[in-house]
Amino acid sequence: MKRYVDKGKGFFVSRHIVVCPKHKDITYPVLTCDQNNTEEKSLTMKLMLLQTYNESSKLISNDTDKETESETFSQYDDDRNSVISENSKKRRVDYYENPNECSNCSYYLNELEHKQEINQELREQNKELREHNSFLRTVASSNALNKKQNERSYANVLTNCPPKPSFVQLIVKPNTNFKGDTLQLIQKQVSVKTKAKVLNMKKTDNGNIFLKCSSEEDSQAILRVLNNENSADITAKICEKNNPMIKITNIVSIEDTTQMTKDIIERNQLTPGSLNIVHTFKQRNNKIAALAQVTGESYTKIMNSGYIFVGYQNCKVYDYFNLSTCKNCCGYNHSDRICREVFKRPIACYKCAGNHEAKDCQSSTKACINCRSANKYLTKKRSEDHEATDYGKCETYKAKWNQYVNNTNYPWTPQPITFQSSNTLVQ
């Protein structure tokens, strides 16, 4: 359209009609790809202008036979989709190529023929593009379906979690009047009088011995030998594991924790006594979160669902790991206040292990205070080039994590935390 306006050859009445400035009663219909979608007004205008063109043509060519005129200028059909025939186009072009006639009309006719060729090429290219787009939509739909099928929900992750290794841990305590070596006594009794498989045996600073057995049968065999034949010297028993803890979030209100515990058990069809709320605290959105201890069976049911019914609410549930980091010394399982007032430990930066707060840290070198402290006693040294809260790299944290999971009655091994920001440190 801009091409015709800039050259001053003529102007467009619509995208389908070209009008010659010298022969304003003569119009030329442009055949475009969207001819079938032309509006009603545009079609009506085409018919009116074409009729005027035919009448004007009769004045120009008085000697032309009426039948020739009829062949030269064809009319639109009633369905408004017919076009000028090739023969009539050719005659019109030949007629207006005469230098004595209108050069503008000749120019328009040749331009229109050229545009029609371009439109035909465009229609063929559009057909190829539509076929290609159809193929791409098919591929996209297939990819979307595969993505939906492979979506990892929390329930799916829990379903695919590897089962937790089964083992039993024993604790052996020496009696007050026993003066011998507890570790040597246990090693002799276990190796000679039983065929039990012991995975690990560790002595603590207070003289207690921890034994990790591969099965319940092995642990019972060791208990019988130690308690029956050495009851005067030592006492052995199975270490009871802690129940898993969950965090129930966005509770509107809690009036009585005992009544709410009973309501949760009944409303969620849990075994009586399988859930116990141990602590509640206020969230930032002014709602309440509750920490609850649950049995392994109830833990499986709740975590597979991801939600729990509390009164008229359906609250989101998360794993809660009682393995917090102190903001003062970066140690584990105690608060900032207890660390300063009871333990009286010096402050430690979780970024560089320096004797200052993390907000005042100017060092660009990372160092873990926990791994540095552990390396003083370990033969196999641990890497220290990470922050104390970078749990994905901290081997000391991983050891604490494994100890925590092994001492908890999880039905499967939960996913460990890989990073914890300073905002979540225990204060």
Coordinates of C-alpha atoms in Angstrom, one line a residue:
M1 CA 0.0 0.0 0.0
K2 CA 2.8 2.4 0.9
R3 CA 4.4 1.7 -2.5
Y4 CA 1.4 3.1 -4.4
V5 CA 1.0 6.1 -2.1
D6 CA 4.7 7.1 -2.2
K7 CA 4.9 7.0 -6.1
G8 CA 1.7 9.0 -6.5
K9 CA 0.4 6.6 -9.1
G10 CA -2.9 6.1 -7.4
F11 CA -4.5 5.2 -4.1
F12 CA -6.2 2.3 -2.4
V13 CA -9.8 2.3 -1.6
S14 CA -9.3 -0.9 0.3
R15 CA -6.7 -3.6 0.3
H16 CA -8.6 -5.3 -2.6
I17 CA -9.4 -2.3 -4.9
V18 CA -6.9 -0.1 -6.9
V19 CA -8.3 3.1 -8.5
C20 CA -6.6 5.0 -11.3
P21 CA -6.5 8.8 -10.8
K22 CA -7.3 9.5 -14.5
H23 CA -10.0 6.9 -14.8
K24 CA -11.6 7.1 -11.4
D25 CA -14.5 5.0 -12.6
I26 CA -12.2 2.1 -13.4
T27 CA -11.1 -0.2 -10.6
Y28 CA -8.9 -3.3 -10.5
P29 CA -9.6 -6.0 -7.9
V30 CA -6.5 -7.3 -6.2
L31 CA -6.5 -11.1 -5.5
T32 CA -5.0 -11.6 -2.1
C33 CA -4.7 -14.6 0.2
D34 CA -7.6 -13.4 2.4
Q35 CA -10.1 -12.8 -0.4
N36 CA -12.5 -15.3 1.0
N37 CA -12.6 -13.4 4.3
T38 CA -13.4 -10.0 2.8
E39 CA -16.0 -8.0 4.7
E40 CA -19.5 -7.5 3.3
K41 CA -19.0 -3.8 2.7
S42 CA -15.8 -4.4 0.7
L43 CA -17.5 -7.0 -1.5
T44 CA -20.4 -4.6 -2.2
M45 CA -18.0 -1.8 -3.1
K46 CA -16.1 -4.2 -5.5
L47 CA -19.3 -5.0 -7.4
M48 CA -20.3 -1.3 -7.6
L49 CA -16.9 -0.1 -8.8
L50 CA -16.6 -3.0 -11.3
Q51 CA -20.0 -2.1 -12.8
T52 CA -18.9 1.5 -13.2
Y53 CA -15.6 0.3 -14.8
N54 CA -17.5 -1.8 -17.4
E55 CA -19.7 1.2 -18.4
S56 CA -16.7 3.4 -18.8
S57 CA -14.9 0.8 -20.9
K58 CA -17.8 0.9 -23.4
L59 CA -17.2 4.6 -24.0
I60 CA -13.5 4.0 -24.6
S61 CA -13.9 1.1 -27.1
N62 CA -16.9 1.9 -29.2
D63 CA -15.8 -0.4 -32.0
T64 CA -15.4 -3.4 -29.7
D65 CA -18.0 -6.1 -30.1
K66 CA -20.4 -6.6 -27.1
E67 CA -19.4 -10.2 -26.9
T68 CA -15.7 -9.3 -26.8
E69 CA -16.5 -6.8 -24.0
S70 CA -18.3 -9.5 -22.2
E71 CA -15.3 -11.8 -22.4
T72 CA -12.8 -9.0 -21.5
F73 CA -14.6 -7.9 -18.3
S74 CA -16.0 -10.7 -16.3
Q75 CA -18.4 -10.2 -13.4
Y76 CA -18.1 -11.6 -9.9
D77 CA -20.3 -14.6 -9.3
D78 CA -23.1 -14.6 -6.8
D79 CA -20.9 -16.4 -4.3
R80 CA -18.5 -13.5 -4.5
N81 CA -15.5 -15.7 -4.9
S82 CA -14.9 -15.7 -8.6
V83 CA -12.0 -13.8 -10.2
I84 CA -11.2 -12.3 -13.6
S85 CA -10.3 -15.0 -16.1
E86 CA -6.8 -15.3 -17.4
N87 CA -7.9 -14.5 -21.0
S88 CA -9.7 -11.3 -20.0
K89 CA -6.8 -10.2 -17.9
K90 CA -4.5 -10.7 -20.9
R91 CA -6.7 -8.7 -23.2
R92 CA -6.9 -5.9 -20.7
V93 CA -3.2 -5.8 -20.3
D94 CA -2.6 -5.8 -24.1
Y95 CA -5.2 -3.1 -24.5
Y96 CA -3.6 -0.7 -22.0
E97 CA 0.0 -1.4 -23.1
N98 CA -0.8 0.7 -26.1
P99 CA 1.2 3.9 -25.6
N100 CA -1.7 6.0 -26.8
E101 CA -3.8 4.8 -23.9
C102 CA -3.5 5.3 -20.1
S103 CA -0.1 4.4 -18.8
N104 CA -1.4 4.3 -15.2
C105 CA -3.9 1.6 -16.0
S106 CA -1.3 -0.4 -17.8
Y107 CA 1.0 -0.1 -14.8
Y108 CA -1.7 -1.2 -12.4
L109 CA -2.6 -4.2 -14.5
N110 CA 0.9 -5.4 -14.7
E111 CA 1.5 -4.7 -11.0
L112 CA -1.6 -6.7 -10.1
E113 CA -0.5 -9.6 -12.2
H114 CA 2.9 -9.6 -10.4
K115 CA 1.2 -9.3 -7.0
Q116 CA -1.0 -12.3 -7.9
E117 CA 2.1 -14.4 -8.6
I118 CA 3.6 -13.3 -5.3
N119 CA 0.4 -14.2 -3.5
Q120 CA 0.4 -17.6 -5.1
E121 CA 3.9 -18.2 -3.8
L122 CA 2.8 -16.9 -0.4
R123 CA -0.1 -19.3 -0.3
E124 CA 2.2 -22.2 -1.0
Q125 CA 4.6 -21.1 1.7
N126 CA 1.7 -20.6 4.1
K127 CA 0.6 -24.2 3.4
E128 CA 4.0 -25.5 4.2
L129 CA 4.1 -23.3 7.4
R130 CA 0.7 -24.6 8.5
E131 CA 1.9 -28.2 8.0
H132 CA 5.1 -27.4 10.0
N133 CA 3.1 -25.7 12.7
S134 CA 0.8 -28.7 13.0
F135 CA 3.8 -30.9 13.4
L136 CA 5.3 -28.6 16.1
R137 CA 1.9 -28.6 18.0
T138 CA 1.9 -32.3 17.9
V139 CA 5.5 -32.4 19.3
A140 CA 4.6 -29.8 21.9
S141 CA 1.5 -31.7 23.1
S142 CA 3.6 -34.8 23.4
N143 CA 6.3 -33.0 25.4
A144 CA 3.6 -31.4 27.7
L145 CA 2.1 -34.8 28.3
N146 CA 5.5 -36.4 29.1
K147 CA 6.3 -33.4 31.4
K148 CA 3.0 -33.8 33.3
Q149 CA 3.6 -37.5 33.7
N150 CA 7.1 -36.9 35.0
E151 CA 6.1 -34.2 37.5
R152 CA 7.7 -34.7 40.9
S153 CA 5.1 -34.2 43.6
Y154 CA 6.1 -34.6 47.2
A155 CA 4.0 -37.7 47.4
N156 CA 5.8 -39.2 44.4
V157 CA 9.1 -38.4 45.9
L158 CA 8.1 -40.1 49.2
T159 CA 6.9 -43.1 47.3
N160 CA 10.2 -43.5 45.4
C161 CA 12.4 -42.9 48.5
P162 CA 14.7 -45.8 49.3
P163 CA 13.6 -47.8 52.3
K164 CA 15.5 -47.0 55.5
P165 CA 18.1 -49.6 56.4
S166 CA 17.0 -51.8 59.2
F167 CA 19.2 -52.1 62.3
V168 CA 18.9 -52.2 66.0
Q169 CA 21.1 -50.2 68.4
L170 CA 22.0 -51.5 71.9
I171 CA 23.5 -49.6 74.8
V172 CA 25.6 -51.3 77.4
K173 CA 26.3 -49.6 80.8
P174 CA 28.9 -50.8 83.3
N175 CA 27.6 -51.3 86.9
T176 CA 29.1 -49.2 89.6
N177 CA 31.2 -51.9 91.2
F178 CA 32.7 -53.1 87.9
K179 CA 36.4 -52.2 87.5
G180 CA 37.2 -54.1 84.3
D181 CA 37.2 -53.0 80.6
T182 CA 33.7 -53.0 79.4
L183 CA 34.6 -53.0 75.7
Q184 CA 36.9 -56.1 76.0
L185 CA 34.2 -58.0 77.9
I186 CA 31.6 -57.3 75.3
Q187 CA 33.9 -58.2 72.4
K188 CA 34.8 -61.5 74.0
Q189 CA 31.2 -62.5 74.9
V190 CA 29.8 -61.5 71.5
S191 CA 32.5 -63.2 69.4
V192 CA 32.7 -66.5 71.4
K193 CA 29.1 -67.1 72.5
T194 CA 27.0 -65.7 69.6
K195 CA 27.0 -65.6 65.8
A196 CA 25.4 -62.2 65.8
K197 CA 26.4 -59.6 63.2
V198 CA 27.6 -56.3 64.8
L199 CA 27.8 -53.4 62.3
N200 CA 29.5 -51.0 64.7
M201 CA 30.7 -50.8 68.3
K202 CA 31.6 -47.4 69.9
K203 CA 32.7 -46.4 73.4
T204 CA 31.6 -43.0 74.8
D205 CA 33.5 -40.8 77.3
N206 CA 31.3 -41.9 80.2
G207 CA 32.2 -45.6 79.6
N208 CA 28.9 -46.7 77.9
I209 CA 29.1 -48.9 74.8
F210 CA 26.9 -48.6 71.8
L211 CA 26.4 -51.6 69.5
K212 CA 24.7 -51.5 66.1
C213 CA 23.2 -54.8 65.1
S214 CA 22.0 -55.8 61.6
S215 CA 18.7 -57.3 62.7
E216 CA 16.3 -57.8 65.6
E217 CA 17.4 -61.4 66.0
D218 CA 21.0 -60.5 66.4
S219 CA 20.2 -57.9 69.0
Q220 CA 18.1 -60.3 71.1
A221 CA 21.0 -62.9 71.0
I222 CA 23.5 -60.4 72.3
L223 CA 21.1 -59.2 75.0
R224 CA 20.6 -62.7 76.3
V225 CA 24.3 -63.4 76.5
L226 CA 25.2 -60.0 78.2
N227 CA 22.4 -59.8 80.6
N228 CA 22.3 -63.5 81.7
E229 CA 26.0 -64.2 82.1
N230 CA 27.3 -60.8 83.0
S231 CA 24.4 -59.2 84.9
A232 CA 26.6 -58.4 87.9
D233 CA 29.0 -56.4 85.8
I234 CA 27.0 -54.7 83.0
T235 CA 23.5 -53.9 81.9
A236 CA 22.4 -54.1 78.2
K237 CA 19.2 -52.8 76.6
I238 CA 17.8 -51.7 73.3
C239 CA 18.0 -48.0 72.6
E240 CA 14.5 -46.7 72.0
K241 CA 14.3 -44.6 68.8
N242 CA 12.5 -41.2 68.8
N243 CA 9.4 -40.8 66.7
P244 CA 9.5 -38.5 63.6
M245 CA 8.4 -34.9 64.0
I246 CA 6.2 -32.9 61.6
K247 CA 5.3 -29.2 61.4
I248 CA 1.6 -28.3 60.9
T249 CA 1.3 -24.8 59.4
N250 CA -1.2 -22.0 59.1
I251 CA -3.6 -23.0 61.9
V252 CA -6.0 -20.2 62.6
S253 CA -6.2 -20.7 66.3
I254 CA -5.5 -23.2 69.1
E255 CA -7.4 -23.1 72.3
D256 CA -6.4 -26.4 73.8
T257 CA -3.6 -28.6 72.5
T258 CA -5.0 -31.7 74.1
Q259 CA -8.4 -31.2 72.5
M260 CA -6.8 -30.4 69.2
T261 CA -4.7 -33.5 69.3
K262 CA -7.8 -35.6 69.9
D263 CA -9.6 -33.8 67.0
I264 CA -6.7 -34.4 64.6
I265 CA -6.5 -38.1 65.4
E266 CA -10.2 -38.6 65.0
R267 CA -10.6 -36.4 61.9
N268 CA -7.7 -38.0 60.0
Q269 CA -8.4 -41.6 61.1
L270 CA -5.1 -42.0 62.9
T271 CA -4.3 -44.7 65.6
P272 CA -5.1 -43.4 69.1
G273 CA -1.9 -42.1 70.7
S274 CA 0.0 -41.9 67.4
L275 CA 0.2 -38.1 67.4
N276 CA 1.3 -35.7 70.1
I277 CA 1.6 -32.0 69.8
V278 CA 4.8 -30.9 71.7
H279 CA 5.1 -27.3 70.8
T280 CA 3.2 -24.4 69.2
F281 CA 4.5 -21.0 68.0
K282 CA 3.2 -18.0 66.0
Q283 CA 4.1 -17.5 62.4
R284 CA 4.9 -14.3 60.6
N285 CA 1.4 -14.2 59.0
N286 CA -0.1 -14.2 62.6
K287 CA -1.3 -17.8 62.2
I288 CA 0.0 -20.7 64.3
A289 CA 2.3 -23.6 63.6
A290 CA 2.4 -26.8 65.7
L291 CA 5.2 -29.3 66.1
A292 CA 3.9 -32.8 66.5
Q293 CA 5.6 -36.2 67.2
V294 CA 4.0 -39.1 65.3
T295 CA 4.6 -42.8 65.0
G296 CA 6.1 -44.3 61.8
E297 CA 2.7 -45.5 60.6
S298 CA 1.0 -42.1 61.0
Y299 CA 4.0 -40.4 59.5
T300 CA 3.7 -42.4 56.4
K301 CA 0.0 -41.6 56.0
I302 CA 0.3 -37.9 56.7
M303 CA 3.4 -37.2 54.6
N304 CA 2.0 -39.1 51.6
S305 CA -1.0 -36.8 51.7
G306 CA 1.0 -33.6 52.4
Y307 CA -2.0 -32.2 54.3
I308 CA -3.8 -32.8 57.6
F309 CA -7.3 -31.8 58.7
V310 CA -7.4 -29.5 61.7
G311 CA -10.9 -28.5 62.7
Y312 CA -12.5 -27.0 59.6
Q313 CA -9.0 -26.4 58.0
N314 CA -6.8 -28.5 55.7
C315 CA -3.3 -27.5 56.7
K316 CA 0.0 -28.1 55.0
V317 CA 2.4 -30.5 56.7
Y318 CA 6.2 -30.5 56.5
D319 CA 9.1 -32.6 57.8
Y320 CA 10.6 -31.1 60.9
F321 CA 14.2 -32.1 61.8
N322 CA 15.3 -31.3 65.3
L323 CA 18.8 -30.5 64.2
S324 CA 19.2 -26.8 64.5
T325 CA 22.3 -24.6 64.4
C326 CA 23.2 -22.2 67.1
K327 CA 23.6 -18.6 66.0
N328 CA 26.3 -18.0 68.5
C329 CA 28.8 -20.9 68.1
C330 CA 27.3 -22.7 65.0
G331 CA 27.0 -25.8 67.1
Y332 CA 24.0 -28.1 67.0
N333 CA 20.8 -28.6 69.0
H334 CA 21.0 -25.7 71.4
S335 CA 19.8 -22.1 71.3
D336 CA 21.8 -18.8 71.2
R337 CA 20.8 -17.9 74.8
I338 CA 21.8 -21.3 76.3
C339 CA 25.1 -21.2 74.5
R340 CA 26.1 -17.9 76.0
E341 CA 24.6 -18.3 79.5
V342 CA 25.1 -22.0 80.2
F343 CA 27.8 -23.3 77.9
K344 CA 29.6 -19.9 77.9
R345 CA 31.0 -20.6 74.4
P346 CA 32.7 -17.8 72.4
I347 CA 31.0 -16.4 69.3
A348 CA 32.0 -17.9 66.0
C349 CA 31.3 -16.6 62.4
Y350 CA 29.5 -19.2 60.3
K351 CA 31.2 -17.7 57.2
C352 CA 34.9 -17.7 58.1
A353 CA 35.0 -19.3 61.6
G354 CA 36.4 -16.1 63.0
N355 CA 35.7 -14.7 66.5
H356 CA 33.1 -12.2 65.4
E357 CA 29.5 -12.0 64.2
A358 CA 28.7 -12.9 60.6
K359 CA 27.3 -9.4 59.8
D360 CA 30.7 -8.0 60.7
C361 CA 32.7 -10.5 58.6
Q362 CA 35.2 -8.9 56.2
S363 CA 36.9 -12.1 55.1
S364 CA 36.6 -13.5 51.6
T365 CA 37.8 -17.0 52.6
K366 CA 35.2 -19.5 53.7
A367 CA 35.8 -21.8 56.7
C368 CA 33.6 -24.1 58.7
I369 CA 34.1 -23.9 62.5
N370 CA 32.5 -27.3 63.1
C371 CA 34.8 -29.2 60.7
R372 CA 37.8 -27.3 62.0
S373 CA 36.9 -28.4 65.6
A374 CA 36.3 -32.0 64.5
N375 CA 39.7 -32.2 62.7
K376 CA 41.4 -31.8 66.1
Y377 CA 40.3 -35.3 67.1
L378 CA 39.8 -37.1 63.7
T379 CA 42.5 -39.1 61.9
K380 CA 40.8 -38.6 58.6
K381 CA 40.6 -34.9 58.2
R382 CA 37.5 -33.1 56.8
S383 CA 37.3 -30.3 54.3
E384 CA 37.0 -26.8 55.9
D385 CA 36.6 -24.6 52.9
H386 CA 32.8 -24.0 53.2
E387 CA 30.4 -22.1 55.4
A388 CA 29.1 -23.8 58.5
T389 CA 25.6 -23.5 57.1
D390 CA 26.4 -25.1 53.7
Y391 CA 25.0 -28.5 54.7
G392 CA 25.6 -30.0 51.3
K393 CA 29.3 -29.8 51.8
C394 CA 29.7 -29.9 55.6
E395 CA 30.8 -33.5 56.5
T396 CA 30.3 -32.7 60.2
Y397 CA 26.6 -31.8 59.6
K398 CA 26.2 -35.0 57.5
A399 CA 27.5 -37.1 60.4
K400 CA 25.1 -35.4 62.7
W401 CA 22.3 -35.9 60.2
N402 CA 23.0 -39.6 59.8
Q403 CA 23.1 -39.9 63.6
Y404 CA 19.8 -38.1 63.9
V405 CA 18.1 -40.2 61.2
N406 CA 19.4 -43.5 62.7
N407 CA 18.0 -42.6 66.1
T408 CA 14.6 -41.7 64.7
N409 CA 11.9 -44.2 63.7
Y410 CA 11.6 -43.1 60.1
P411 CA 9.9 -45.6 57.8
W412 CA 12.2 -44.3 55.0
T413 CA 15.3 -42.2 54.8
P414 CA 14.2 -38.5 54.5
Q415 CA 15.9 -36.1 52.2
P416 CA 18.6 -34.0 54.0
I417 CA 18.8 -30.2 54.1
T418 CA 21.5 -29.0 51.7
F419 CA 21.7 -25.3 52.7
Q420 CA 20.4 -23.1 55.6
S421 CA 20.6 -19.4 55.6
S422 CA 21.5 -17.3 58.6
N423 CA 17.9 -16.2 59.0
T424 CA 17.0 -19.8 60.1
L425 CA 19.7 -20.2 62.7
V426 CA 18.5 -20.8 66.2
Q427 CA 18.5 -17.7 68.3

